[in-house]
mmCIF file of C-alpha atoms in Angstrom:
data_model
loop_
_atom_site.group_PDB
_atom_site.id
_atom_site.type_symbol
_atom_site.label_atom_id
_atom_site.label_comp_id
_atom_site.label_asym_id
_atom_site.label_seq_id
_atom_site.Cartn_x
_atom_site.Cartn_y
_atom_site.Cartn_z
ATOM 1 C CA MET K 1 17.172 1.922 -1.627
ATOM 2 C CA LEU K 2 17.308 5.285 -3.389
ATOM 3 C CA GLU K 3 20.049 4.004 -5.713
ATOM 4 C CA ILE K 4 17.782 1.158 -6.780
ATOM 5 C CA LEU K 5 14.930 3.574 -7.397
ATOM 6 C CA GLN K 6 17.222 5.805 -9.448
ATOM 7 C CA ASN K 7 18.198 2.854 -11.634
ATOM 8 C CA PHE K 8 14.538 1.970 -11.915
ATOM 9 C CA GLU K 9 13.882 5.576 -12.914
ATOM 10 C CA SER K 10 16.330 5.333 -15.808
ATOM 11 C CA THR K 11 14.948 1.951 -16.872
ATOM 12 C CA VAL K 12 11.343 3.103 -16.762
ATOM 13 C CA GLY K 13 12.323 6.335 -18.482
ATOM 14 C CA GLU K 14 13.536 4.348 -21.464
ATOM 15 C CA ALA K 15 10.477 2.101 -21.397
ATOM 16 C CA ALA K 16 8.213 5.154 -21.253
ATOM 17 C CA ARG K 17 9.219 5.966 -24.832
ATOM 18 C CA LEU K 18 8.044 2.518 -25.857
ATOM 19 C CA ARG K 19 4.649 2.513 -24.115
ATOM 20 C CA PRO K 20 3.819 5.843 -22.405
ATOM 21 C CA VAL K 21 0.138 4.975 -21.824
ATOM 22 C CA VAL K 22 1.142 2.336 -19.267
ATOM 23 C CA LEU K 23 2.965 4.875 -17.099
ATOM 24 C CA ALA K 24 0.238 7.510 -17.377
ATOM 25 C CA GLY K 25 -2.620 5.095 -16.699
ATOM 26 C CA THR K 26 -0.900 3.310 -13.834
ATOM 27 C CA GLY K 27 0.237 6.563 -12.262
ATOM 28 C CA ALA K 28 -3.207 8.165 -12.457
ATOM 29 C CA ALA K 29 -4.865 5.036 -11.032
ATOM 30 C CA ALA K 30 -2.363 4.894 -8.156
ATOM 31 C CA VAL K 31 -2.948 8.552 -7.275
ATOM 32 C CA GLY K 32 -6.740 8.168 -7.430
ATOM 33 C CA VAL K 33 -6.832 5.033 -5.287
ATOM 34 C CA GLY K 34 -4.237 6.535 -2.956
ATOM 35 C CA LEU K 35 -6.401 9.591 -2.287
ATOM 36 C CA PHE K 36 -9.363 7.417 -1.303
ATOM 37 C CA VAL K 37 -7.213 5.203 0.925
ATOM 38 C CA TRP K 38 -5.395 8.169 2.458
ATOM 39 C CA LEU K 39 -8.473 10.217 3.369
ATOM 40 C CA GLY K 40 -11.302 7.682 3.524
ATOM 41 C CA GLY K 41 -9.823 4.575 5.058
ATOM 42 C CA LEU K 42 -12.109 4.172 8.074
ATOM 43 C CA GLY K 43 -15.198 5.638 6.469
ATOM 44 C CA LEU K 44 -15.053 3.361 3.431
ATOM 45 C CA ARG K 45 -13.028 0.562 4.962
ATOM 46 C CA LYS K 46 -15.182 -2.273 3.601
ATOM 47 C CA LEU K 47 -14.441 -1.234 0.021
ATOM 48 C CA LEU K 48 -10.924 -0.058 0.721
ATOM 49 C CA VAL K 49 -9.994 -3.233 2.581
ATOM 50 C CA ALA K 50 -10.940 -5.205 -0.532
ATOM 51 C CA ILE K 51 -8.869 -2.840 -2.693
ATOM 52 C CA ALA K 52 -5.911 -2.981 -0.310
ATOM 53 C CA GLY K 53 -6.224 -6.751 -0.193
ATOM 54 C CA ALA K 54 -6.219 -6.946 -3.982
ATOM 55 C CA ILE K 55 -3.149 -4.714 -4.222
ATOM 56 C CA THR K 56 -1.345 -6.690 -1.526
ATOM 57 C CA GLY K 57 -2.299 -9.985 -3.124
ATOM 58 C CA GLY K 58 -1.133 -8.796 -6.522
ATOM 59 C CA ILE K 59 2.238 -7.730 -5.135
ATOM 60 C CA LEU K 60 2.664 -10.991 -3.230
ATOM 61 C CA GLY K 61 1.664 -12.968 -6.305
ATOM 62 C CA PHE K 62 4.232 -11.092 -8.363
ATOM 63 C CA VAL K 63 7.002 -11.660 -5.806
ATOM 64 C CA LEU K 64 6.224 -15.238 -4.751
ATOM 65 C CA ILE K 65 4.555 -16.799 -7.801
ATOM 66 C CA GLY K 66 5.728 -14.914 -10.861
ATOM 67 C CA SER K 67 5.153 -11.972 -13.148
ATOM 68 C CA GLY K 68 2.318 -13.536 -15.153
ATOM 69 C CA VAL K 69 -1.023 -11.780 -15.367
ATOM 70 C CA VAL K 70 -3.072 -14.827 -14.324
ATOM 71 C CA PRO K 71 -1.142 -15.567 -11.077
ATOM 72 C CA MET K 72 -1.202 -11.905 -10.076
ATOM 73 C CA ALA K 73 -4.935 -11.596 -10.803
ATOM 74 C CA ALA K 74 -5.763 -14.828 -8.963
ATOM 75 C CA SER K 75 -3.757 -13.848 -5.887
ATOM 76 C CA ALA K 76 -5.315 -10.374 -5.939
ATOM 77 C CA VAL K 77 -8.882 -11.750 -6.018
ATOM 78 C CA ALA K 78 -8.154 -14.318 -3.300
ATOM 79 C CA ALA K 79 -6.520 -11.716 -1.061
ATOM 80 C CA ALA K 80 -9.442 -9.314 -1.575
ATOM 81 C CA VAL K 81 -11.959 -11.973 -0.452
ATOM 82 C CA ILE K 82 -9.857 -12.946 2.572
ATOM 83 C CA ALA K 83 -9.356 -9.314 3.536
ATOM 84 C CA ARG K 84 -13.095 -8.648 3.340
ATOM 85 C CA VAL K 85 -13.981 -11.637 5.518
ATOM 86 C CA PHE K 86 -11.263 -11.058 8.123
ATOM 87 C CA GLU K 87 -11.361 -7.279 8.007
ATOM 88 C CA ARG K 88 -9.861 -6.351 11.383
ATOM 89 C CA VAL K 89 -7.226 -9.050 11.312
ATOM 90 C CA PHE K 90 -6.206 -8.075 7.782
ATOM 91 C CA ILE K 91 -5.843 -4.400 8.678
ATOM 92 C CA THR K 92 -3.756 -5.271 11.734
ATOM 93 C CA VAL K 93 -1.491 -7.575 9.710
ATOM 94 C CA LEU K 94 -1.253 -4.980 6.940
ATOM 95 C CA ALA K 95 -0.192 -2.343 9.470
ATOM 96 C CA ALA K 96 2.524 -4.681 10.769
ATOM 97 C CA ALA K 97 3.688 -5.415 7.218
ATOM 98 C CA LEU K 98 3.864 -1.712 6.377
ATOM 99 C CA ALA K 99 5.840 -0.995 9.541
ATOM 100 C CA ALA K 100 8.283 -3.796 8.722
ATOM 101 C CA ALA K 101 8.588 -2.671 5.090
ATOM 102 C CA ILE K 102 9.321 0.927 6.068
ATOM 103 C CA GLY K 103 11.851 -0.224 8.636
ATOM 104 C CA PHE K 104 13.479 -2.461 6.040
ATOM 105 C CA ALA K 105 13.641 0.362 3.501
ATOM 106 C CA VAL K 106 15.433 2.575 6.032
ATOM 107 C CA LEU K 107 17.860 -0.030 7.411
ATOM 108 C CA ALA K 108 18.617 -2.263 4.418
ATOM 109 C CA GLY K 109 20.242 0.334 2.153
ATOM 110 C CA PRO K 110 23.897 -0.708 2.681
ATOM 111 C CA TYR K 111 23.066 -4.385 2.060
ATOM 112 C CA ILE K 112 21.242 -4.038 -1.267
ATOM 113 C CA GLU K 113 23.363 -4.341 -4.379
ATOM 114 C CA SER K 114 22.769 -1.654 -6.939
ATOM 115 C CA PRO K 115 21.466 -3.207 -10.168
ATOM 116 C CA GLN K 116 23.099 -2.403 -13.457
ATOM 117 C CA ALA K 117 21.306 -0.106 -15.828
ATOM 118 C CA VAL K 118 20.196 -1.349 -19.199
ATOM 119 C CA SER K 119 23.027 -1.318 -21.705
ATOM 120 C CA ALA K 120 23.058 1.067 -24.636
ATOM 121 C CA ALA K 121 23.175 -1.849 -27.087
ATOM 122 C CA ASP K 122 19.928 -3.234 -25.663
ATOM 123 C CA ARG K 123 18.294 0.174 -25.950
ATOM 124 C CA ASP K 124 19.427 0.577 -29.566
ATOM 125 C CA GLY K 125 18.168 -2.906 -30.344
ATOM 126 C CA ALA K 126 14.805 -2.125 -28.786
ATOM 127 C CA SER K 127 14.459 1.173 -30.655
ATOM 128 C CA ALA K 128 14.987 -0.605 -34.009
ATOM 129 C CA ARG K 129 11.901 -2.815 -33.597
ATOM 130 C CA THR K 130 8.340 -2.170 -34.652
ATOM 131 C CA THR K 131 5.951 -0.257 -32.416
ATOM 132 C CA THR K 132 4.242 -3.400 -31.158
ATOM 133 C CA ASP K 133 7.515 -5.159 -30.468
ATOM 134 C CA GLU K 134 8.861 -2.062 -28.736
ATOM 135 C CA GLY K 135 5.931 -1.941 -26.341
ATOM 136 C CA ALA K 136 6.293 -5.609 -25.488
ATOM 137 C CA ALA K 137 10.064 -5.246 -25.085
ATOM 138 C CA GLY K 138 9.610 -2.293 -22.752
ATOM 139 C CA MET K 139 7.180 -4.165 -20.530
ATOM 140 C CA GLU K 140 9.398 -7.248 -20.440
ATOM 141 C CA GLU K 141 12.333 -5.040 -19.518
ATOM 142 C CA ILE K 142 10.455 -3.557 -16.562
ATOM 143 C CA LYS K 143 9.249 -7.002 -15.424
ATOM 144 C CA ALA K 144 12.768 -8.430 -15.577
ATOM 145 C CA TYR K 145 14.078 -5.460 -13.628
ATOM 146 C CA ALA K 146 11.397 -5.876 -10.944
ATOM 147 C CA VAL K 147 12.180 -9.575 -10.580
ATOM 148 C CA ASP K 148 15.876 -8.730 -10.215
ATOM 149 C CA ILE K 149 15.073 -6.165 -7.532
ATOM 150 C CA GLY K 150 13.011 -8.757 -5.646
ATOM 151 C CA GLY K 151 15.970 -11.119 -5.602
ATOM 152 C CA ARG K 152 18.308 -8.390 -4.351
ATOM 153 C CA ILE K 153 15.887 -7.478 -1.574
ATOM 154 C CA LYS K 154 15.727 -11.116 -0.449
ATOM 155 C CA ARG K 155 19.531 -11.319 -0.376
ATOM 156 C CA ALA K 156 19.728 -8.071 1.576
ATOM 157 C CA ALA K 157 17.330 -9.486 4.183
ATOM 158 C CA TRP K 158 19.740 -12.394 4.732
ATOM 159 C CA LEU K 159 22.813 -10.140 4.845
ATOM 160 C CA MET K 160 21.418 -7.749 7.437
ATOM 161 C CA PRO K 161 22.868 -8.184 10.944
ATOM 162 C CA PRO K 162 20.585 -9.691 13.616
ATOM 163 C CA GLN K 163 20.315 -6.360 15.425
ATOM 164 C CA LYS K 164 18.652 -4.666 12.460
ATOM 165 C CA GLN K 165 16.464 -7.683 11.784
ATOM 166 C CA ALA K 166 15.344 -7.496 15.418
ATOM 167 C CA ILE K 167 14.450 -3.802 14.995
ATOM 168 C CA ILE K 168 12.285 -4.605 11.964
ATOM 169 C CA ALA K 169 10.600 -7.463 13.824
ATOM 170 C CA LEU K 170 10.003 -5.178 16.809
ATOM 171 C CA LEU K 171 8.284 -2.612 14.593
ATOM 172 C CA ALA K 172 5.987 -5.336 13.273
ATOM 173 C CA VAL K 173 5.201 -6.618 16.784
ATOM 174 C CA ILE K 174 4.417 -3.100 18.023
ATOM 175 C CA SER K 175 2.020 -2.621 15.115
ATOM 176 C CA LEU K 176 0.339 -5.967 15.819
ATOM 177 C CA VAL K 177 -0.139 -5.138 19.494
ATOM 178 C CA GLY K 178 -1.366 -1.661 18.617
ATOM 179 C CA GLY K 179 -3.845 -3.147 16.157
ATOM 180 C CA PHE K 180 -5.391 -5.411 18.789
ATOM 181 C CA VAL K 181 -5.355 -2.834 21.623
ATOM 182 C CA PHE K 182 -5.979 0.434 19.720
ATOM 183 C CA TRP K 183 -7.609 -0.798 16.555
ATOM 184 C CA ARG K 184 -9.108 2.441 15.205
ATOM 185 C CA PRO K 185 -5.934 4.583 15.479
ATOM 186 C CA THR K 186 -3.853 1.746 14.049
ATOM 187 C CA ALA K 187 -6.292 1.226 11.179
ATOM 188 C CA ALA K 188 -6.393 4.954 10.424
ATOM 189 C CA LEU K 189 -2.590 5.149 10.438
ATOM 190 C CA CYS K 190 -2.353 2.055 8.253
ATOM 191 C CA PHE K 191 -4.706 3.449 5.614
ATOM 192 C CA SER K 192 -3.040 6.846 5.757
ATOM 193 C CA VAL K 193 0.456 5.433 5.233
ATOM 194 C CA LEU K 194 -0.691 3.088 2.469
ATOM 195 C CA GLY K 195 -2.516 5.919 0.716
ATOM 196 C CA ALA K 196 0.512 8.205 0.957
ATOM 197 C CA ILE K 197 2.706 5.474 -0.539
ATOM 198 C CA LEU K 198 0.306 5.028 -3.454
ATOM 199 C CA ILE K 199 0.152 8.792 -4.037
ATOM 200 C CA PHE K 200 3.940 9.070 -4.027
ATOM 201 C CA ALA K 201 4.286 6.097 -6.376
ATOM 202 C CA GLY K 202 1.612 7.423 -8.726
ATOM 203 C CA MET K 203 3.132 10.894 -8.847
ATOM 204 C CA ILE K 204 6.557 9.408 -9.583
ATOM 205 C CA LEU K 205 5.126 7.438 -12.517
ATOM 206 C CA LEU K 206 3.277 10.485 -13.854
ATOM 207 C CA LEU K 207 6.409 12.621 -13.615
ATOM 208 C CA LEU K 208 8.390 9.899 -15.386
ATOM 209 C CA TYR K 209 5.747 9.958 -18.106
ATOM 210 C CA LYS K 210 6.345 13.709 -18.456
ATOM 211 C CA GLY K 211 10.093 13.119 -18.777
ATOM 212 C CA ALA K 212 11.107 14.382 -15.329
ATOM 213 C CA ALA K 213 13.450 12.692 -12.835
ATOM 214 C CA PRO K 214 11.487 12.661 -9.539
ATOM 215 C CA VAL K 215 13.554 9.950 -7.821
ATOM 216 C CA SER K 216 16.774 11.885 -8.407
ATOM 217 C CA ARG K 217 15.147 14.957 -6.908
ATOM 218 C CA ILE K 218 13.961 12.989 -3.867
ATOM 219 C CA SER K 219 17.412 11.468 -3.360
ATOM 220 C CA SER K 220 18.965 14.946 -3.385
ATOM 221 C CA GLN K 221 16.674 16.087 -0.520
ATOM 222 C CA PRO K 222 15.568 12.908 1.308
ATOM 223 C CA LEU K 223 14.817 14.556 4.664
ATOM 224 C CA ILE K 224 12.433 17.078 3.121
ATOM 225 C CA TYR K 225 10.424 14.434 1.301
ATOM 226 C CA ALA K 226 10.488 12.155 4.331
ATOM 227 C CA GLY K 227 8.996 15.032 6.329
ATOM 228 C CA ILE K 228 6.330 15.555 3.655
ATOM 229 C CA PHE K 229 5.463 11.862 3.775
ATOM 230 C CA ALA K 230 5.256 11.898 7.602
ATOM 231 C CA ALA K 231 3.051 15.002 7.528
ATOM 232 C CA MET K 232 0.722 13.361 4.998
ATOM 233 C CA ALA K 233 0.512 10.207 7.129
ATOM 234 C CA LEU K 234 -0.252 12.218 10.273
ATOM 235 C CA PHE K 235 -2.862 14.401 8.560
ATOM 236 C CA GLY K 236 -4.621 11.403 7.021
ATOM 237 C CA THR K 237 -4.699 9.593 10.369
ATOM 238 C CA VAL K 238 -6.177 12.533 12.282
ATOM 239 C CA GLU K 239 -8.647 13.323 9.497
ATOM 240 C CA GLN K 240 -9.970 9.764 9.422
ATOM 241 C CA LEU K 241 -10.298 9.548 13.202
ATOM 242 C CA LEU K 242 -12.241 12.810 13.316
ATOM 243 C CA LEU K 243 -14.551 12.203 10.367
ATOM 244 C CA CYS K 244 -15.349 8.612 11.262
ATOM 245 C CA ARG K 245 -16.600 9.466 14.774
ATOM 246 C CA GLY K 246 -19.992 10.554 13.448
ATOM 247 C CA ALA K 247 -20.340 7.388 11.370
ATOM 248 C CA LYS K 248 -19.516 5.277 14.398
ATOM 249 C CA LYS K 249 -22.119 7.009 16.573
ATOM 250 C CA GLN K 250 -24.762 6.754 13.849
ATOM 251 C CA ALA K 251 -24.021 3.068 13.470
ATOM 252 C CA ALA K 252 -24.469 2.565 17.206
ATOM 253 C CA ARG K 253 -27.836 4.340 17.422
ATOM 254 C CA PRO K 254 -29.907 1.893 15.340
ATOM 255 C CA LYS K 255 -28.643 -0.970 17.492
ATOM 256 C CA LYS K 256 -29.861 0.819 20.601
ATOM 257 C CA ALA K 257 -33.173 1.586 18.967
ATOM 258 C CA ASP K 258 -33.577 -2.038 17.921
ATOM 259 C CA GLY K 259 -32.814 -3.139 21.482
ATOM 260 C CA GLN K 260 -35.436 -0.763 22.901
ATOM 261 C CA LYS K 261 -37.960 -2.026 20.355
ATOM 262 C CA GLU K 262 -37.330 -5.649 21.291
ATOM 263 C CA GLU K 263 -37.611 -4.772 25.000
ATOM 264 C CA SER K 264 -40.946 -3.016 24.485
ATOM 265 C CA GLN K 265 -42.254 -6.002 22.519
ATOM 266 C CA GLU K 266 -41.268 -8.344 25.343
ATOM 267 C CA ARG K 267 -43.083 -6.144 27.859
ATOM 268 C CA HIS K 268 -46.153 -6.052 25.662
ATOM 269 C CA ARG K 269 -46.172 -9.845 25.367
ATOM 270 C CA SER K 270 -45.747 -10.323 29.107
ATOM 271 C CA TRP K 271 -48.648 -7.909 29.806
ATOM 272 C CA ARG K 272 -50.938 -9.801 27.460
ATOM 273 C CA THR K 273 -49.878 -13.132 28.952
ATOM 274 C CA GLY K 274 -50.568 -11.901 32.464
#
């Protein structure tokens, strides 16, 4: 997986010269949304579930439907509405999907073909165009690369041995069971992991915009960055569970007060009737 990301790093690095605002804007947005999801998942889950649903729907629309703006936007809006209506089910399914995706990223490395980098002739041809054409060419290059990566990931899923496929399925099942039995810890962990992923992705894009090579640095020390990611996920989970206790208790108090009010009204009516 890291080899694919390194190739993507070189491809995006070339495209960054064509349209740097895209990298900077997308990276900053990913970091900002990631911070809210990472630290405020349970407290602001109604809003964040809609955002997570839109992001998930956009990704699924890109992978399953195509790279057009209209299909991605339509799938994002539809997923946001569904996620808002079926909040708990969506969070549980999202947690299972994240667990399966992380397991796949760890186990599928040997079965994913490394894509070829963009040729020098294509880069020279792109650099000879006008500014507008260069920006469009850079975006088309990134889209084509992403579509190619999606196809390689699908092939890797078929090439994986049944034992590893069973491990990925087991991770998803454990997350589903945990979501139905221990919903709050599972939801907090889900938001924390998703937020950490968005922060990492946003920081990578921002560093690419600055001309750095963050993926190469991560691949040189994978255990260190994996530990950082795990620590972020754990901190976000604990922080959400602790801070959302007060909100849960406050939400329960008005219900109790309403129940006492209704009971007193019933007593008052029965006294007047008698």
